[in-house]
Coordinates of C-alpha atoms in Angstrom, one line a residue:
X1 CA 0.0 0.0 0.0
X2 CA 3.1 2.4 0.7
X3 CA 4.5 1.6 -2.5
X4 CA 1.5 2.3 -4.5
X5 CA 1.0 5.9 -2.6
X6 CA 4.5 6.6 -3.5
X7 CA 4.3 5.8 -7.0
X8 CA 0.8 8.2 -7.4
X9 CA 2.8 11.0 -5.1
X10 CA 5.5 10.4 -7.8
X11 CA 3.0 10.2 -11.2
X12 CA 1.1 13.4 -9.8
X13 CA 4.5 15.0 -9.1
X14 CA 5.2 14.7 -12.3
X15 CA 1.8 15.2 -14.1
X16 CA 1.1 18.8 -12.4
X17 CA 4.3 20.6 -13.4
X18 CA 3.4 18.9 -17.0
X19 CA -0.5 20.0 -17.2
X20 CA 1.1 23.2 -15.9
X21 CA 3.7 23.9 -18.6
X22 CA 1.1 22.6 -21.8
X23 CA -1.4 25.0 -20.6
X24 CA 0.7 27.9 -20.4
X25 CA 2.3 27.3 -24.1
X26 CA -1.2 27.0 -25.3
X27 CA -2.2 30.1 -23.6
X28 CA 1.0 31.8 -24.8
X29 CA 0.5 30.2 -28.6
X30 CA -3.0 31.7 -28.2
X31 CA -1.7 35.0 -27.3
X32 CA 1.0 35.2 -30.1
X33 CA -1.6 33.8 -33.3
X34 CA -4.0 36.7 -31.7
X35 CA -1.1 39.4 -31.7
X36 CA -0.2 38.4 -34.7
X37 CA -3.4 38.3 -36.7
X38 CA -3.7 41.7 -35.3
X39 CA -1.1 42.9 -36.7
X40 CA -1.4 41.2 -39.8
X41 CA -4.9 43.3 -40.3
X42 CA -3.2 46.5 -39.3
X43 CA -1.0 45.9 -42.2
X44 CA -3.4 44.7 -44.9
X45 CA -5.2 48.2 -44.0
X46 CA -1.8 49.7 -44.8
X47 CA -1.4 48.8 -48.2
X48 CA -5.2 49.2 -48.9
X49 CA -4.9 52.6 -48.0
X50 CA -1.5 53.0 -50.3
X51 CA -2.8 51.2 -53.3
X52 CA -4.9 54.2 -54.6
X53 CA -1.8 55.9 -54.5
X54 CA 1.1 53.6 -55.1
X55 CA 2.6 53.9 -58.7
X56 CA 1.5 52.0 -61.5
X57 CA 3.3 49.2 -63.8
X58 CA 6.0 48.8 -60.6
X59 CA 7.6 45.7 -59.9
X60 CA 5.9 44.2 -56.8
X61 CA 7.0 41.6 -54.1
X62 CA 4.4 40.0 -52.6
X63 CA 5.0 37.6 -50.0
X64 CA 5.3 36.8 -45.9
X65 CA 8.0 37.7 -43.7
X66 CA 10.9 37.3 -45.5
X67 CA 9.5 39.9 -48.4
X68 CA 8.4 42.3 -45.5
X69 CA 11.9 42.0 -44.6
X70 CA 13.7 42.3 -47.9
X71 CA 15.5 45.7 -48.0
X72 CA 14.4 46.1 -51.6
X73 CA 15.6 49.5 -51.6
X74 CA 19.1 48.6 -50.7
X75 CA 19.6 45.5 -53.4
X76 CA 16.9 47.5 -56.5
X77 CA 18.1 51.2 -56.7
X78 CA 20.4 50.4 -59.1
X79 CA 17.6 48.2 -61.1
X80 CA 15.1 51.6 -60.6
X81 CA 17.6 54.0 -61.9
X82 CA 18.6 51.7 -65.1
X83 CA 14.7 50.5 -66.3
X84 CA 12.8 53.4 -64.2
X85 CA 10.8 51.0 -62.9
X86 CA 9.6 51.8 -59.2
X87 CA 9.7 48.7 -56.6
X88 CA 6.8 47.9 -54.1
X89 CA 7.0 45.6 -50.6
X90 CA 4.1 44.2 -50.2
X91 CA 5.4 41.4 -47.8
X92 CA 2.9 40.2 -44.3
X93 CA 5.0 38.6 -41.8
X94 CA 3.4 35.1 -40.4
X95 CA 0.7 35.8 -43.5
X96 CA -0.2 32.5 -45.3
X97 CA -1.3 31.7 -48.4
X98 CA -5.2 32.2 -47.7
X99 CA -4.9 35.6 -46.5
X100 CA -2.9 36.6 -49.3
X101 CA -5.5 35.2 -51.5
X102 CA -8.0 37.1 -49.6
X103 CA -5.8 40.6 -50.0
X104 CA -4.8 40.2 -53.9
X105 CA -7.5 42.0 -55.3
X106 CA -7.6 45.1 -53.2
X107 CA -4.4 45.1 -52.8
X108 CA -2.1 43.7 -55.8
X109 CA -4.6 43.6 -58.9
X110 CA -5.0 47.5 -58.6
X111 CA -1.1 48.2 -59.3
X112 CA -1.2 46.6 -62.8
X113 CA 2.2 45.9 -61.8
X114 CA 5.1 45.4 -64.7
X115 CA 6.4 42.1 -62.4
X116 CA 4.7 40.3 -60.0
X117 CA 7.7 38.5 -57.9
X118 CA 5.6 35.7 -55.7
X119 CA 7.2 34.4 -52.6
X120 CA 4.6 31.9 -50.1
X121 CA 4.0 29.3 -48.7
X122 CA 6.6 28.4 -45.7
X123 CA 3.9 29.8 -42.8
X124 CA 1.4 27.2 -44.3
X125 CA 4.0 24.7 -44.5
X126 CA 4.8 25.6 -40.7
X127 CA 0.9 25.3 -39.8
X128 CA 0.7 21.9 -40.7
X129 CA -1.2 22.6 -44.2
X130 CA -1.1 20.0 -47.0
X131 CA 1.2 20.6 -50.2
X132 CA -2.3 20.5 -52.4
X133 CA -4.1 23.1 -50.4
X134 CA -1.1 25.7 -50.4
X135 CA -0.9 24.9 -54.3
X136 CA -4.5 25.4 -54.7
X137 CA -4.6 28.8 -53.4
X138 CA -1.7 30.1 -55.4
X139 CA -3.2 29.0 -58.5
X140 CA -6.3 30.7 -57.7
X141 CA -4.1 33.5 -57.6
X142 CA -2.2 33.1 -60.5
X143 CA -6.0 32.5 -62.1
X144 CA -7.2 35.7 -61.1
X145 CA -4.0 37.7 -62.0
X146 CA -3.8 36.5 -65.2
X147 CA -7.7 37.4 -65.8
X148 CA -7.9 40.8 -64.1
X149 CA -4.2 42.2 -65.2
X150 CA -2.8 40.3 -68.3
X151 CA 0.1 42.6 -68.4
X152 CA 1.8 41.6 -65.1
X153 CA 4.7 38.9 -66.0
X154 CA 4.2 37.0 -62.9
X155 CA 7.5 35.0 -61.3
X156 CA 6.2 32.1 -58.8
X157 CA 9.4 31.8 -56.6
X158 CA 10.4 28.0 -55.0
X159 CA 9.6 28.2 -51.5
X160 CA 12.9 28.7 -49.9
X161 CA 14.3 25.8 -47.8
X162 CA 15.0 26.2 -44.2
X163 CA 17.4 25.0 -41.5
X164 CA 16.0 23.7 -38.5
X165 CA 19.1 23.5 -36.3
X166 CA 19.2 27.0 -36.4
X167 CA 16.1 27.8 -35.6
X168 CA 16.3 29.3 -32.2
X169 CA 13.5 28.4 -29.6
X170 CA 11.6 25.2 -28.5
X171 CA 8.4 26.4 -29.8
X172 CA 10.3 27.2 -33.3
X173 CA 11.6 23.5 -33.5
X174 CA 8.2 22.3 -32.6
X175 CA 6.6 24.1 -35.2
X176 CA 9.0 22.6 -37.8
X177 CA 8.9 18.8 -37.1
X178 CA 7.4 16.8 -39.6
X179 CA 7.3 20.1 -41.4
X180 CA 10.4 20.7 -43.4
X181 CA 12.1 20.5 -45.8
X182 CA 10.6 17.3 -47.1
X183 CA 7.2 19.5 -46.7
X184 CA 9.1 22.5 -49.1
X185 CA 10.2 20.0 -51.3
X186 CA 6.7 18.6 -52.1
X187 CA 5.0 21.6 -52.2
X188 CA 7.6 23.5 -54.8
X189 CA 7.0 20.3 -57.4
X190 CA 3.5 21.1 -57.2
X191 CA 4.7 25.0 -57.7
X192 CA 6.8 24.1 -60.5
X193 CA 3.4 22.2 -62.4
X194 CA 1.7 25.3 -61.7
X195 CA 3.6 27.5 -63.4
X196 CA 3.9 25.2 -66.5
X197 CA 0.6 24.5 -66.4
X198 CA -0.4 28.4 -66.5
X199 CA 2.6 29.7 -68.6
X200 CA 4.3 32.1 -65.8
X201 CA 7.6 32.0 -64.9
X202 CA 9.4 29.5 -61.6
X203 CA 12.0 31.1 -60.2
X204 CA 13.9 28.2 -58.5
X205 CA 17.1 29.5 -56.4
X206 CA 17.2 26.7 -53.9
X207 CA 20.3 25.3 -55.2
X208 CA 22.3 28.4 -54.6
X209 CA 21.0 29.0 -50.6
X210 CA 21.2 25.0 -50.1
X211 CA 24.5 23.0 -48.5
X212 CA 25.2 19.6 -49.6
X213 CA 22.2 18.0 -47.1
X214 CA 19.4 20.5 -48.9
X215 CA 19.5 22.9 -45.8
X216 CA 19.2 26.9 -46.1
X217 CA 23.0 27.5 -45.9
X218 CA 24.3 28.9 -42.0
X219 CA 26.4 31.6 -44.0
X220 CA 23.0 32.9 -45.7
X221 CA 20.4 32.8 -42.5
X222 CA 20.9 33.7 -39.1
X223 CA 17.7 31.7 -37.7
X224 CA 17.4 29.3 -40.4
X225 CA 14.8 31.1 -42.1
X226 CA 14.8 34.7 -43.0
X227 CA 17.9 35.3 -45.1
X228 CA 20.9 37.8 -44.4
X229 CA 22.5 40.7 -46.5
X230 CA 23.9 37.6 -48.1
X231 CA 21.2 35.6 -48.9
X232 CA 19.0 38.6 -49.9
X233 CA 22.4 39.3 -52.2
X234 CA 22.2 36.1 -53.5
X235 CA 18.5 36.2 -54.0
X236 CA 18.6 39.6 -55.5
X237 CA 21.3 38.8 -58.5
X238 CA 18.9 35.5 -59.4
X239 CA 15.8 37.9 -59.5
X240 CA 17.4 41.0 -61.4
X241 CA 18.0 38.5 -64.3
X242 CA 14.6 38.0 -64.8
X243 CA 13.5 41.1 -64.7
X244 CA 15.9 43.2 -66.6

């Protein structure tokens, strides 16, 4: 009888500090999708507002957090001086690809931009969504671009791939199992038949920003995902030959 009241004393010992810690991550998960939804929306008003006055015919990247973060304006001025082509962010961070959906014809349709440079996909990827349904909502995109502004070349980039041992936090890594790079790869085949299948341009840099294992390279990513002067560099020189 001792021995069993131990073993509970030692099960429930070990049971509260556990139901303890799983309900504050959820809490705090639940706190950081809210925050960031918010934000999100803030955003999307942004660019509503500044598409009646945003210039015309620009080339446009549209994407999550790692077009937000692009400094465009550092790698393009020499790409805006030589064609006189204006450049336009319109990067989300943590978007995914049903919100961008959602914002495209407020928001990108308007600009009748010259380039379309399309970058999405890894926040899905992250959430657990399938390959098919991320794919499915960038062709309804693609659909609706090619139908409401013909003019815009559009350039469907391969989801960039990541590198998990950098990634920082628990929470980070937990967000990435069983969602990786064998989840990018899929999902950028089905990218690639896209883009054949509608006649648009796949951009496909992944070779250059991948070491030998088909990881985002250290040298070009401090945190395994957004890239560095370095990778933007890289990413930049790939993306001016397209659109020169």
């Amino acid at each position: 009888m001792k021995h069993k009241k131990t073993i509970r004393i030692v099960v429930i010992s070990i049971l509260i500090p556990t139901v303890i810690f799983m309900t504050l991550a959820y809490v705090t998960f639940q706190a950081v999708m809210h925050m960031g939804s918010e934000q999100i929306q803030t955003k999307v008003k942004n660019y509503n507002t500044l598409t009646s006055t945003s210039p015309r015919h620009a080339t446009v990247f549209f994407g999550d957090s790692i077009t937000e973060l692009y400094p465009l304006e550092d790698f393009y001025s020499d790409y805006v001086i030589e064609t006189k082509t204006p450049v336009l962010n319109r990067g989300i961070s943590s978007e995914k690809t049903a919100s961008m959906l959602a914002r495209l014809e407020k928001e990108i349709i308007p600009l009748h931009a010259k380039h379309l440079i399309m970058l999405m996909g890894i926040n899905d990827i992250f959430d657990g969504i399938k390959p098919e349904e991320i794919a499915h909502h960038i062709e309804e995109m693609i659909v609706m671009m090619k139908e409401k502004s013909p003019e815009t070349r559009l350039i469907l980039q391969a989801i960039y791939p990541i590198n998990e041992q950098d990634r920082d936090s628990f929470y980070e890594k937990l967000m990435m199992k069983g969602n990786g790079n064998e989840s990018v790869q899929k999902t950028n085949e089905l990218l690639e038949a896209l883009a054949k299948k509608h006649d648009i341009t796949f951009l496909n840099i992944n070779p250059l920003l991948s070491d030998e294992n088909g990881n985002l390279k250290h040298a070009y990513a401090y945190d395994g995902l957004h890239p560095n002067a370095s990778g933007y560099r890289i990413i930049s020189d790939e993306i001016k030959k397209m659109i020169k």
